[in-house]
Coordinates of C-alpha atoms in Angstrom, one line a residue:
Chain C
X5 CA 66.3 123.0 87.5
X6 CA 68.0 121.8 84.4
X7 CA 66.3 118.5 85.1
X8 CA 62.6 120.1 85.2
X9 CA 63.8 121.7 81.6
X10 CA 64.6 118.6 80.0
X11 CA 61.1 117.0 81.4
X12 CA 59.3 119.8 79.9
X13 CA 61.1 119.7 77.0
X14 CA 60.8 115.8 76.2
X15 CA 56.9 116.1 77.4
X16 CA 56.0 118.8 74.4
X17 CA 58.4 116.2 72.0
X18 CA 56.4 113.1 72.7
X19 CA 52.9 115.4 72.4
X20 CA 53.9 116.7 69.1
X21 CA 54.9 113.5 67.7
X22 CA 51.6 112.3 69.1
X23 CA 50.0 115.1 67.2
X24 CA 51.9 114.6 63.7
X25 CA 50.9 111.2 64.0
X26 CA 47.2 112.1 64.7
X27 CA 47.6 114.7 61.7
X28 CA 48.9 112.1 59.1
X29 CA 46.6 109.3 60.0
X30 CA 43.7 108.6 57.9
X31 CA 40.4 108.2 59.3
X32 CA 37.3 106.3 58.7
X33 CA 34.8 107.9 57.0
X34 CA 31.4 107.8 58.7
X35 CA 30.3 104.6 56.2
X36 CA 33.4 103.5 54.2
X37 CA 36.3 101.6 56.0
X38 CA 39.8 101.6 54.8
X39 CA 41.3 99.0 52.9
X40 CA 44.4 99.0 50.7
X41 CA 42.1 97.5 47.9
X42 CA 40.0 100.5 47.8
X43 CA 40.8 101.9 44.2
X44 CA 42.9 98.9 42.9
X45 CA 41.5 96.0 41.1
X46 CA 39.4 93.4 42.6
X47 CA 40.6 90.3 44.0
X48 CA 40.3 87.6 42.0
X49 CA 37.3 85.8 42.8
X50 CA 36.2 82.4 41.3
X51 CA 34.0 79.8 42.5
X52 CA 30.7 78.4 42.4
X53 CA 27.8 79.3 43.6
X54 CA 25.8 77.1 46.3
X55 CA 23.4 76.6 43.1
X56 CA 26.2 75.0 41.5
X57 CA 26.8 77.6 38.6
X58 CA 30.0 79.0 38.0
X59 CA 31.6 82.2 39.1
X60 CA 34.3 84.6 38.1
X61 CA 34.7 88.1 39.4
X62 CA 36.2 89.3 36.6
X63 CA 34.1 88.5 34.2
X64 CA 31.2 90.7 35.7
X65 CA 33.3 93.5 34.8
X66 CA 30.3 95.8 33.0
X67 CA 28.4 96.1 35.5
X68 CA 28.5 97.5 39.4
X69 CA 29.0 94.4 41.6
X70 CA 27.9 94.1 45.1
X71 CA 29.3 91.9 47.7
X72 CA 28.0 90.8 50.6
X73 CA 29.9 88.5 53.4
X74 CA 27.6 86.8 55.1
X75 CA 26.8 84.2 58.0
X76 CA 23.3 82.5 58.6
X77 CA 24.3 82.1 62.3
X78 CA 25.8 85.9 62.9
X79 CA 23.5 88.3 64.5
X80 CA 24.0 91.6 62.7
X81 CA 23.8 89.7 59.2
X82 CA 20.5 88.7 60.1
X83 CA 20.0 91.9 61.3
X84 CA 21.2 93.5 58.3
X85 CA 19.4 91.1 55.7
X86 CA 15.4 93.2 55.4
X87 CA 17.8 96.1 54.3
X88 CA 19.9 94.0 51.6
X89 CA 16.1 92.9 50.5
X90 CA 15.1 96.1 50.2
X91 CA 18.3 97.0 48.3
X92 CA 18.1 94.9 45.9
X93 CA 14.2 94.9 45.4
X94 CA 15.3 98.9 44.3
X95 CA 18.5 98.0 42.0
X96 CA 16.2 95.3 39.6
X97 CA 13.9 98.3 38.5
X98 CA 17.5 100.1 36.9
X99 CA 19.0 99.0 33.5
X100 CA 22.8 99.6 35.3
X101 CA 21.3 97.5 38.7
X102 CA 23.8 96.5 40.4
X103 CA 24.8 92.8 41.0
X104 CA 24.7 90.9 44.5
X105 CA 26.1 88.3 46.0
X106 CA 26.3 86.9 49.3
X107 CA 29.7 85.4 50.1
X108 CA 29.1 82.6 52.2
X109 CA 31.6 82.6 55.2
X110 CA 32.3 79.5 57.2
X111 CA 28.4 78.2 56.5
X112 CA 27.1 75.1 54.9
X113 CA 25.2 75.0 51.6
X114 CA 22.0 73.7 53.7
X115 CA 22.0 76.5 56.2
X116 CA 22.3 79.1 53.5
X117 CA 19.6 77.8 51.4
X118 CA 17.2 77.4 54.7
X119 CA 18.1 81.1 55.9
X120 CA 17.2 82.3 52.4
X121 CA 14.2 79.9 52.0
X122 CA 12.5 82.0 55.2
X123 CA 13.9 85.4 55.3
X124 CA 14.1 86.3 51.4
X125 CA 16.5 87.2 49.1
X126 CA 16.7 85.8 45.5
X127 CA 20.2 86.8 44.8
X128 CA 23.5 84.4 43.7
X129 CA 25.0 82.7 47.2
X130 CA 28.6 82.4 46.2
X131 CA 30.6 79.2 48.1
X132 CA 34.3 80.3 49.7
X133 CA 34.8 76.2 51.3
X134 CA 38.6 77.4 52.2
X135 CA 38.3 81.1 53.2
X136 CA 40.2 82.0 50.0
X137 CA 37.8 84.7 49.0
X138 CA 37.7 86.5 52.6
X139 CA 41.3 86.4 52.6
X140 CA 41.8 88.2 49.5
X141 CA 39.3 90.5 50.6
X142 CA 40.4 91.1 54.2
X143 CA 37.7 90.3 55.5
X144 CA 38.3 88.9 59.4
X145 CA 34.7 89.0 60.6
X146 CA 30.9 89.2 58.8
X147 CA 29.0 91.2 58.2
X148 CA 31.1 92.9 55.9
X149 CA 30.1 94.6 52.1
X150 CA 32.0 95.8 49.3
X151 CA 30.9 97.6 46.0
X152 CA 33.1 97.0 42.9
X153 CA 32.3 99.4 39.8
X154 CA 31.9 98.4 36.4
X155 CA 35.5 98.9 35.5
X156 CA 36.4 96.3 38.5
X157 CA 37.6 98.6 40.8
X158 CA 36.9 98.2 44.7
X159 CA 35.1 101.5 45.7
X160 CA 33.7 100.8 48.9
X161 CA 34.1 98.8 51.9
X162 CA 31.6 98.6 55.0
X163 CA 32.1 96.9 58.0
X164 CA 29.2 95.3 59.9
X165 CA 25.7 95.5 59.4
X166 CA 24.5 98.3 56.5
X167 CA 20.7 100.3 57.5
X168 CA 18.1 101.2 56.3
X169 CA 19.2 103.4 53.0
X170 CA 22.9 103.0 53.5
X171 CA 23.6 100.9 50.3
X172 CA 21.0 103.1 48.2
X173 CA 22.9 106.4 49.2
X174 CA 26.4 105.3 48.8
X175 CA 25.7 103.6 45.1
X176 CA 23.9 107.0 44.1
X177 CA 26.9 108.7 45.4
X178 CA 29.0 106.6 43.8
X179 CA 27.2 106.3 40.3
X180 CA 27.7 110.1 40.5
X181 CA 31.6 109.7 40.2
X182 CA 32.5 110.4 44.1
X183 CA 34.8 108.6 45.6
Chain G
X4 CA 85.1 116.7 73.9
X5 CA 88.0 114.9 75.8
X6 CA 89.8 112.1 75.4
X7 CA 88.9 109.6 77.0
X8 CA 84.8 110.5 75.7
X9 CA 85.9 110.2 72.4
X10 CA 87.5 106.7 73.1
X11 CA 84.3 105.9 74.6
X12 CA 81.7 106.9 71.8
X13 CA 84.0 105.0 69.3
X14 CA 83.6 101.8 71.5
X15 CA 79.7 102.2 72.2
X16 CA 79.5 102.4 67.9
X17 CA 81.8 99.6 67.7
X18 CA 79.7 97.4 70.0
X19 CA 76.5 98.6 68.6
X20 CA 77.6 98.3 64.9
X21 CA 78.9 94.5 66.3
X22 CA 76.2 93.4 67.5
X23 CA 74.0 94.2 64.3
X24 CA 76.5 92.4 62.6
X25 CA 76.1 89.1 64.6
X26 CA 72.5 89.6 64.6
X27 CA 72.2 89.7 60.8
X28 CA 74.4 87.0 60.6
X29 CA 72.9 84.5 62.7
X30 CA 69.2 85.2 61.8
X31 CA 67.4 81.6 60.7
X32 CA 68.1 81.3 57.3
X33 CA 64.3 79.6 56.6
X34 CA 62.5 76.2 57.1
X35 CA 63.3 73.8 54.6
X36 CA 60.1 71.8 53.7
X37 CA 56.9 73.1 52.6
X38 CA 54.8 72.7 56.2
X39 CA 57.8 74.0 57.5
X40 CA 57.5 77.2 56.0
X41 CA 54.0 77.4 56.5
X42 CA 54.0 76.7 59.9
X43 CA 56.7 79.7 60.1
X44 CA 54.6 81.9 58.4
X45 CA 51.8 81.3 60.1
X46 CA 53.6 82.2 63.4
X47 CA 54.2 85.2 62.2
X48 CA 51.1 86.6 61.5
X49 CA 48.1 87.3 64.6
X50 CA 44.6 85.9 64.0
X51 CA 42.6 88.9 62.7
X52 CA 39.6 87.9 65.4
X53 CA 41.2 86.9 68.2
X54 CA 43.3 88.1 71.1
X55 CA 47.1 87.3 71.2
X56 CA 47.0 83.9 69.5
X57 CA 49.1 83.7 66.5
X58 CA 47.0 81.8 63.2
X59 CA 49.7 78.4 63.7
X60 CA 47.9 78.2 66.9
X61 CA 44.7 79.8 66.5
X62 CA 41.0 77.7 65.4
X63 CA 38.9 80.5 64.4
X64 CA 38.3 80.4 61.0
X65 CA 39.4 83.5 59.8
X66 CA 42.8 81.9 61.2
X67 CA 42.0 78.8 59.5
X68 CA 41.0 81.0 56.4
X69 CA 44.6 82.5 56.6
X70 CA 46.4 79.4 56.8
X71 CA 44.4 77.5 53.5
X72 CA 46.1 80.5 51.8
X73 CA 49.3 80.3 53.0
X74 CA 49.3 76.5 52.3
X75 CA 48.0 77.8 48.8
X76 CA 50.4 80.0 48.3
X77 CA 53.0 78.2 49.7
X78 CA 52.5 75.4 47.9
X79 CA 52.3 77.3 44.1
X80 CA 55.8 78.2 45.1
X81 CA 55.4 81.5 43.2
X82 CA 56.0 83.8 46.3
X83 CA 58.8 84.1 49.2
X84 CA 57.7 83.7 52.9
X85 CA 58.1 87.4 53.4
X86 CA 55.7 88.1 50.2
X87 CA 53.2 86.2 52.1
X88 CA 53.2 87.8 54.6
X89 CA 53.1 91.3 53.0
X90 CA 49.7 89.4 51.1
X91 CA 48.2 88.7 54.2
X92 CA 49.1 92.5 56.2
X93 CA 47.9 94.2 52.9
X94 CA 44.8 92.8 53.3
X95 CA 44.2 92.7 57.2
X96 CA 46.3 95.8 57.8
X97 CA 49.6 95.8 60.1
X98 CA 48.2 95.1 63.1
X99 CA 48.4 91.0 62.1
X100 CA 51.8 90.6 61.7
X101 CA 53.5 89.8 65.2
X102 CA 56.5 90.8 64.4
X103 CA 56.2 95.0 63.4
X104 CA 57.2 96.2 60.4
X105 CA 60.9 98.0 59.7
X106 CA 59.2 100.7 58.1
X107 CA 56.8 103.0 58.9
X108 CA 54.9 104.1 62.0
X109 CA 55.6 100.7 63.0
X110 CA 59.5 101.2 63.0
X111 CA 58.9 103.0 66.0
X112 CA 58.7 100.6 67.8
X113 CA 62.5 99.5 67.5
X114 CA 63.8 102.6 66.6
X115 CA 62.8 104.2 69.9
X116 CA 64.4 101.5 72.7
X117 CA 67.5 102.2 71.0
X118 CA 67.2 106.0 71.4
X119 CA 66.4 105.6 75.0
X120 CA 68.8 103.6 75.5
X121 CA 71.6 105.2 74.1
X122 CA 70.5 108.6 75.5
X123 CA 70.5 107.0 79.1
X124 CA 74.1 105.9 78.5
X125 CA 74.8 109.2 77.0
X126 CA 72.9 111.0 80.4
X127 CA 75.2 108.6 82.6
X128 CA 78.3 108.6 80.6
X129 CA 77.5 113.0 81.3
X130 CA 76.9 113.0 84.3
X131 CA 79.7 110.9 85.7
X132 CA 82.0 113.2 84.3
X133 CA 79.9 116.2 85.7
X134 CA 81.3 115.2 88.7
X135 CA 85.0 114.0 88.0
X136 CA 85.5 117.3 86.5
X137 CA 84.5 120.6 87.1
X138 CA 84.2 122.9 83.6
X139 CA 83.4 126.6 82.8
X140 CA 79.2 127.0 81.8
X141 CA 80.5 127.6 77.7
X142 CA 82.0 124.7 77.8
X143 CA 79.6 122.7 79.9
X144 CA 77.0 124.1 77.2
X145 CA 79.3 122.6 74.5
X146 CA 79.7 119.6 76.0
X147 CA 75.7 119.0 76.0
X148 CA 75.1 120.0 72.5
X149 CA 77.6 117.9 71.4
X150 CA 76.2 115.1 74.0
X151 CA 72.6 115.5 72.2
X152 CA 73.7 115.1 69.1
X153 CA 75.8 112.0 69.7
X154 CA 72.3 110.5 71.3
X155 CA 70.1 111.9 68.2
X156 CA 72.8 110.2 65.7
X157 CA 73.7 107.3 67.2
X158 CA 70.2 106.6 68.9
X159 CA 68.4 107.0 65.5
X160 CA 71.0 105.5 62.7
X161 CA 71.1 102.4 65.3
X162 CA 67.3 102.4 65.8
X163 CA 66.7 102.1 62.3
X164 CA 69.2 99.5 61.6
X165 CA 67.5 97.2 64.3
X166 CA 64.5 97.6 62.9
X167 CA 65.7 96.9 59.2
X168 CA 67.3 93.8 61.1
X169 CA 64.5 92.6 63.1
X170 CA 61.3 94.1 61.6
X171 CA 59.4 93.0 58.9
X172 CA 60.5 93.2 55.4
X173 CA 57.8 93.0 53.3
X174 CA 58.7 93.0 49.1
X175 CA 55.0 94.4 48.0
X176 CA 55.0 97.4 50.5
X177 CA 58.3 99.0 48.5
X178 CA 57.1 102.2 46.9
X179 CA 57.9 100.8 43.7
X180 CA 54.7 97.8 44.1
X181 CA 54.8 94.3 42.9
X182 CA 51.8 94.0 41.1
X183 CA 51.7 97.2 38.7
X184 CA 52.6 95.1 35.5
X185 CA 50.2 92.0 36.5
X186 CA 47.8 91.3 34.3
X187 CA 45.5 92.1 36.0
X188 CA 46.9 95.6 36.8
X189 CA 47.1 96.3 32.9
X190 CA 43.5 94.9 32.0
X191 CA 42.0 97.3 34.6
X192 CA 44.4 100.2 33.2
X193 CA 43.1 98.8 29.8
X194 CA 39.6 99.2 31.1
X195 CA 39.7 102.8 32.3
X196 CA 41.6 103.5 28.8
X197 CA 38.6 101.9 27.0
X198 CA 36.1 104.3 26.1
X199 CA 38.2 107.5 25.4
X200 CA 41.5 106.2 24.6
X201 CA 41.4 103.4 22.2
X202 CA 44.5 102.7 20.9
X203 CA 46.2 102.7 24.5
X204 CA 43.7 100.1 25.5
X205 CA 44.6 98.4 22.5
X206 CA 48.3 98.4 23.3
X207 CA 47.8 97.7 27.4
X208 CA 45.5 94.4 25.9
X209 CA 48.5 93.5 23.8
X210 CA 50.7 93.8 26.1
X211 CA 48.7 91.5 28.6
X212 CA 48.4 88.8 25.1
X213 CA 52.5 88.6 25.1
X214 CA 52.7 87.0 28.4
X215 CA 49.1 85.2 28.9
X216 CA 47.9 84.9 24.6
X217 CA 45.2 83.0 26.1
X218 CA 43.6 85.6 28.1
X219 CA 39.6 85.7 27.1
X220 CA 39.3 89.4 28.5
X221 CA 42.6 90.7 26.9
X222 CA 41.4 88.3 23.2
X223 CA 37.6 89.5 23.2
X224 CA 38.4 93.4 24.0
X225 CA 40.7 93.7 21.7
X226 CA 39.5 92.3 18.9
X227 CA 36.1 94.7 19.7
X228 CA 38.0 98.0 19.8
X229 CA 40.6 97.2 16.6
X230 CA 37.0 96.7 14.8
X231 CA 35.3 99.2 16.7
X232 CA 38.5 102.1 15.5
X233 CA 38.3 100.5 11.9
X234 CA 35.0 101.4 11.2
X235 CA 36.2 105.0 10.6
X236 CA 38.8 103.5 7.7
X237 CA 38.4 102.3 4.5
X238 CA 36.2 99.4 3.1
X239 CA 40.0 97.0 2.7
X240 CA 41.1 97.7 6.6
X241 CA 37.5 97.0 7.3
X242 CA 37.6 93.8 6.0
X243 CA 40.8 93.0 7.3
X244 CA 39.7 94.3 10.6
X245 CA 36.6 92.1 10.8
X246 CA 38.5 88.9 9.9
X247 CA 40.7 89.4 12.7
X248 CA 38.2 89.9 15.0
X249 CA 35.9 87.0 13.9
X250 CA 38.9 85.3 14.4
X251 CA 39.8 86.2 17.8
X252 CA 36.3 86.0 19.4
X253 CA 36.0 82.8 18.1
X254 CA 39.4 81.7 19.8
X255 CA 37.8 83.2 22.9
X256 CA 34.3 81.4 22.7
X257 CA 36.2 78.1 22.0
X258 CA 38.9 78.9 25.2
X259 CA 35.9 80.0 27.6
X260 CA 32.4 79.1 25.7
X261 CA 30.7 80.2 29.0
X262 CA 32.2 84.3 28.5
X263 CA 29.1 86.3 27.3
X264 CA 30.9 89.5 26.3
X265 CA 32.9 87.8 23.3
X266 CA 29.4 85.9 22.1
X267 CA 28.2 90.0 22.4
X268 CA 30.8 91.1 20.6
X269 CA 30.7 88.3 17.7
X270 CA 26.8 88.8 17.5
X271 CA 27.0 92.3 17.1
X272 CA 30.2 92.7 14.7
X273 CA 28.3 89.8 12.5
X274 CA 25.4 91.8 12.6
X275 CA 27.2 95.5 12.0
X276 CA 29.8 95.2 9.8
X277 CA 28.9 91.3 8.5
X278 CA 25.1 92.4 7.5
X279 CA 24.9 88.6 8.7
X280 CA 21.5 89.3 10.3
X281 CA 20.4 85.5 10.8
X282 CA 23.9 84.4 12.3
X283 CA 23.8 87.1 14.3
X284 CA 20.7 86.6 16.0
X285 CA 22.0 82.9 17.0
X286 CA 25.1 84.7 18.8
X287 CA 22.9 87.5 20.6
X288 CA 20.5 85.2 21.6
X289 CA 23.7 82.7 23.5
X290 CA 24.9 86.1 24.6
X291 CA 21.9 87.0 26.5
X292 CA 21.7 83.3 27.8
X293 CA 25.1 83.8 29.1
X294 CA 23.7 86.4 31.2
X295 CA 26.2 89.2 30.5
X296 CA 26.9 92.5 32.3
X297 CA 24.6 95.2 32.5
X298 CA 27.3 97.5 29.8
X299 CA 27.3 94.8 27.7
X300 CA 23.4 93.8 28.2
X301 CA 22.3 97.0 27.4
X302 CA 24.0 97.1 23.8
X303 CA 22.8 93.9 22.8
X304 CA 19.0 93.6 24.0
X305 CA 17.8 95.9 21.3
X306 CA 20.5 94.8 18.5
X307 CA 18.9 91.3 19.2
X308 CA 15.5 92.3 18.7
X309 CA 16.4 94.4 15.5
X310 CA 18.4 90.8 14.1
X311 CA 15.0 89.4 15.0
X312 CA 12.2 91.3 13.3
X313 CA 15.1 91.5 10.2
X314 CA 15.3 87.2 10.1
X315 CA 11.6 87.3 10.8
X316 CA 10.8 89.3 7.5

C-alpha cells in the first residue's frame, strides 16, 4: 500500500518537473530560431569576397545587413535562391535597402561564380576558406540567414530555406521596431 | 533516529564527501603542447551535423570548421581550454559539448544518479531496519520524514557537487559575462547611445580609445559627434572643435584609407563648418566611392551634389 503511495507520488514529481521544464523552455518562433547572438553584437566578420574586394562586418554598420549561408551543391539553397532574387530585386528600389551577402560555405570560388552566372543574383559572395565565419555564427548546416540592423545587432536568425515573402515580411516587421 | 543510523549517515557523507575529494584531485591537470590541447578540446565538443562522433574524430566540415577555430584560438593563446569551449556551445548551443554542463538543465544529469542512488541506500538502509525492529506508527512516521530528508539533502548537495566536479565549467556562461567591456560590446552600446545621447556615446568611444587608440570606428565617431554637439557653442569651441576632428578623421583615413564613414564625415564637416566647398567635394566624392552605408549614404549624396553646383559656379 505504502509502496503504491510512493509510486504515485514520485510519478506526479517527475510529470511536474517535466512540466516546469516545458514551462520555462523557450520555443521557436514560427520563422526566427534561437541563438545566443540574437540581440548582442555581430560577430566579427572580415574577409574577402570571391571578387577579391575586402570585407568587414563592422564597417557596414549604417545600414541593415543580410546574410545568407550558402552552398552551390545543397538542395534547399538552390531551392531557396528565386526567393533571395526576388528579395533583393525589392530592397534596391529603398534608400535604407538592405545589404546581402552570400556566405560561401565549404564551396570553391569557381562553383560559386558558375551557380550565380546561371541562376542570378548580383549580390557580394563573401569567402569563409576555414569555416571561421560559420563558427562564429553557429551555423552547423546551410541554408541558414541572418539579418543584422543598422546599429550591428543580430536580429534574426532562420534556419533552412526562406519562401516566397519570408525575408520581405520579417525586415518590414523588423524596420517597424519588433523584435 | 538511533544509534547505530546516525553512525551510518556520518559514514555515507564521509565516503561521499571522499570520494569528491579524490576526484577533484586527481582530475588531468591539461595537455601540455598546443595540438595537445586542441586535440582535448576537440574531444570535448560533438560535431554539430553528425551523429555521436566527437569533432577530433569527425570529417564533416562543420567539424573541420570547429577545429580551424580552436587551432585559431588556441594558438592566439588569449583564451583557456574551457573558454573555448564555452565559444563554441554559445554558438551551437549545449547539445555539442560531450561532456554536460555543471549548470543548468544540464546539471541534471549528474545531480539526479546521485539522488537515486542515495535514496535507494536510504530505502535499503530503511527497510532493513523495518524488519530488525519493530516501532510504534509515530515513530515509524518520524523515522521516514527524517529518512526523506536525509535523501533530499544528501542526494542533492552531493548531486550538485559532482556535477560542479565533472560537468562543464564554462567562464563566459557566468551571469556576470565575459565580453560586456569588449570593445566591441562598448562601440555597439556607443551606437545605440548615438543619436539621443551624445555625450555618453562620446564617453563609451573614449573609453574604447584608452585601450585600442587606434580604433577607426571609436576615432571617426567621435570626432563627428564632439563637432556635431559643438555646433550649438560658441564660434572659439567651434574652432577648436573642428581642429580636433579634422584631426582625428584624418588619423582614421590614414590608419584605414578604405573606411567611407570617416571620408563622410571629413567631407561634410569641411563642407559645414569649414565653408571649404571645393575640398569638400574631393572627400564626398572618395566617400561615395568607398561605397558607404545606407545612414551614412543618405547624408552625403545630396551634400555632394550641393559642394558640386557651389565649385561649379
Amino acid at each position: 500500500m505504502r509502496t503504491s503511495r510512493v509510486a504515485v507520488l514520485a510519478t506526479g514529481v517527475v510529470f511536474a518537473a517535466l512540466v516546469a521544464v516545458f514551462v520555462v523552455s523557450d520555443g521557436d518562433t514560427d520563422v526566427g530560431a534561437r541563438s545566443p547572438l540574437l540581440g548582442a553584437p555581430a560577430p566579427a566578420v572580415v574577409t574577402s569576397t570571391v571578387d577579391d574586394a575586402p570585407f568587414d562586418l563592422a564597417r557596414r554598420k549604417g545600414s541593415w545587413v543580410v546574410l545568407n549561408f550558402f552552398n552551390s551543391t545543397c538542395v534547399p539553397c538552390i531551392a531557396e535562391h528565386p526567393s533571395l532574387v526576388d528579395f533583393v530585386a525589392d530592397e534596391a528600389g529603398r534608400a535604407d535597402r538592405a545589404e546581402f551577402y552570400t556566405v560561401v560555405n565549404d564551396d570553391s570560388d569557381e562553383a560559386i561564380n558558375g551557380f550565380f552566372a546561371a541562376k542570378g543574383g548580383d549580390w557580394p559572395k563573401l569567402r569563409d576558406t576555414d569555416g571561421a565565419v560559420a563558427v562564429a555564427f553557429g551555423v552547423a548546416k546551410v541554408p541558414e540567414t541572418w539579418i543584422i540592423d543598422p546599429n550591428g545587432f543580430v536580429r534574426l536568425r532562420i534556419i533552412g530555406a526562406v519562401n516566397d515573402g519570408v525575408l520581405e515580411a520579417q525586415m518590414a516587421r523588423l524596420r517597424a521596431g519588433d523584435q | 533516529m538511533s544509534g547505530g543510523a546516525r553512525r551510518l549517515a556520518w559514514a555515507g557523507l564521509l565516503v561521499v564527501t571522499a570520494a569528491l575529494l579524490v576526484f577533484g584531485s586527481v582530475r588531468d591537470s591539461g595537455p601540455l603542447t598546443q595540438q595537445d590541447r586542441i586535440d582535448a578540446i576537440t574531444k570535448r565538443v560533438a560535431c554539430p551535423t553528425c551523429d555521436g562522433e566527437s569533432v577530433y574524430v569527425s570529417r564533416a566540415a562543420a567539424a573541420q570548421a570547429i577545429r580551424a577555430e580552436v587551432a585559431r584560438q588556441v594558438g592566439d593563446g588569449l583564451s583557456t581550454d574551457d573558454e573555448i569551449v564555452a565559444y563554441i556551445a554559445d554558438r551551437f548551443g549545449g547539445q555539442v559539448l560531450l561532456v554536460p554542463r555543471g549548470s543548468g538543465i544540464d546539471a541534471l544529469v549528474w545531480v539526479l544518479p546521485v539522488v537515486v542512488a542515495v535514496a535507494l541506500v536510504a530505502a535499503l538502509a530503511s527497510s532493513f531496519r523495518r524488519g530488525a525492529v519493530a516501532t510504534g506508527a509515530r515513530s515509524r512516521r518520524a523515522q521516514l520524514v527524517v529518512t526523506v530528508a536525509v535523501v533530499v539533502v544528501v542526494g542533492v548537495g552531493g548531486g550538485v557537487l559532482v556535477a560542479r566536479q565533472a560537468g562543464q565549467r564554462l567562464p563566459l556562461q557566468t551571469a556576470t559575462g565575459g565580453i560586456d567591456d569588449s570593445t566591441a560590446s562598448l562601440l555597439a552600446q556607443a551606437r545605440l547611445a548615438g543619436p539621443t545621447d551624445v555625450k555618453s556615446a562620446i564617453e563609451l568611444y573614449a573609453r574604447v580609445l584608452e585601450t585600442d587608440p587606434d580604433n577607426v570606428e571609436a576615432l571617426t565617431y567621435r570626432a563627428w559627434l564632439i563637432m556635431l554637439s559643438a555646433r550649438q557653442f560658441d564660434e572659439s569651441l567651434r574652432q577648436q572643435a573642428y581642429a580636433s576632428t579634422i584631426t582625428a578623421l584624418g588619423r582614421a583615413i590614414e590608419l584605414e584609407p578604405g573606411y567611407p564613414d570617416a571620408m563622410c564625415f571629413l567631407g561634410i564637416v569641411v563642407y559645414r563648418d569649414g565653408g571649404d566647398a571645393k575640398s569638400a567635394k574631393e572627400f564626398l566624392d572618395r566617400c561615395l566611392e568607398r561605397n558607404p552605408p545606407n545612414e551614412v549614404r543618405g547624408m552625403v549624396e545630396s551634400l555632394a551634389a550641393e559642394a558640386a553646383a557651389e565649385v561649379g559656379g
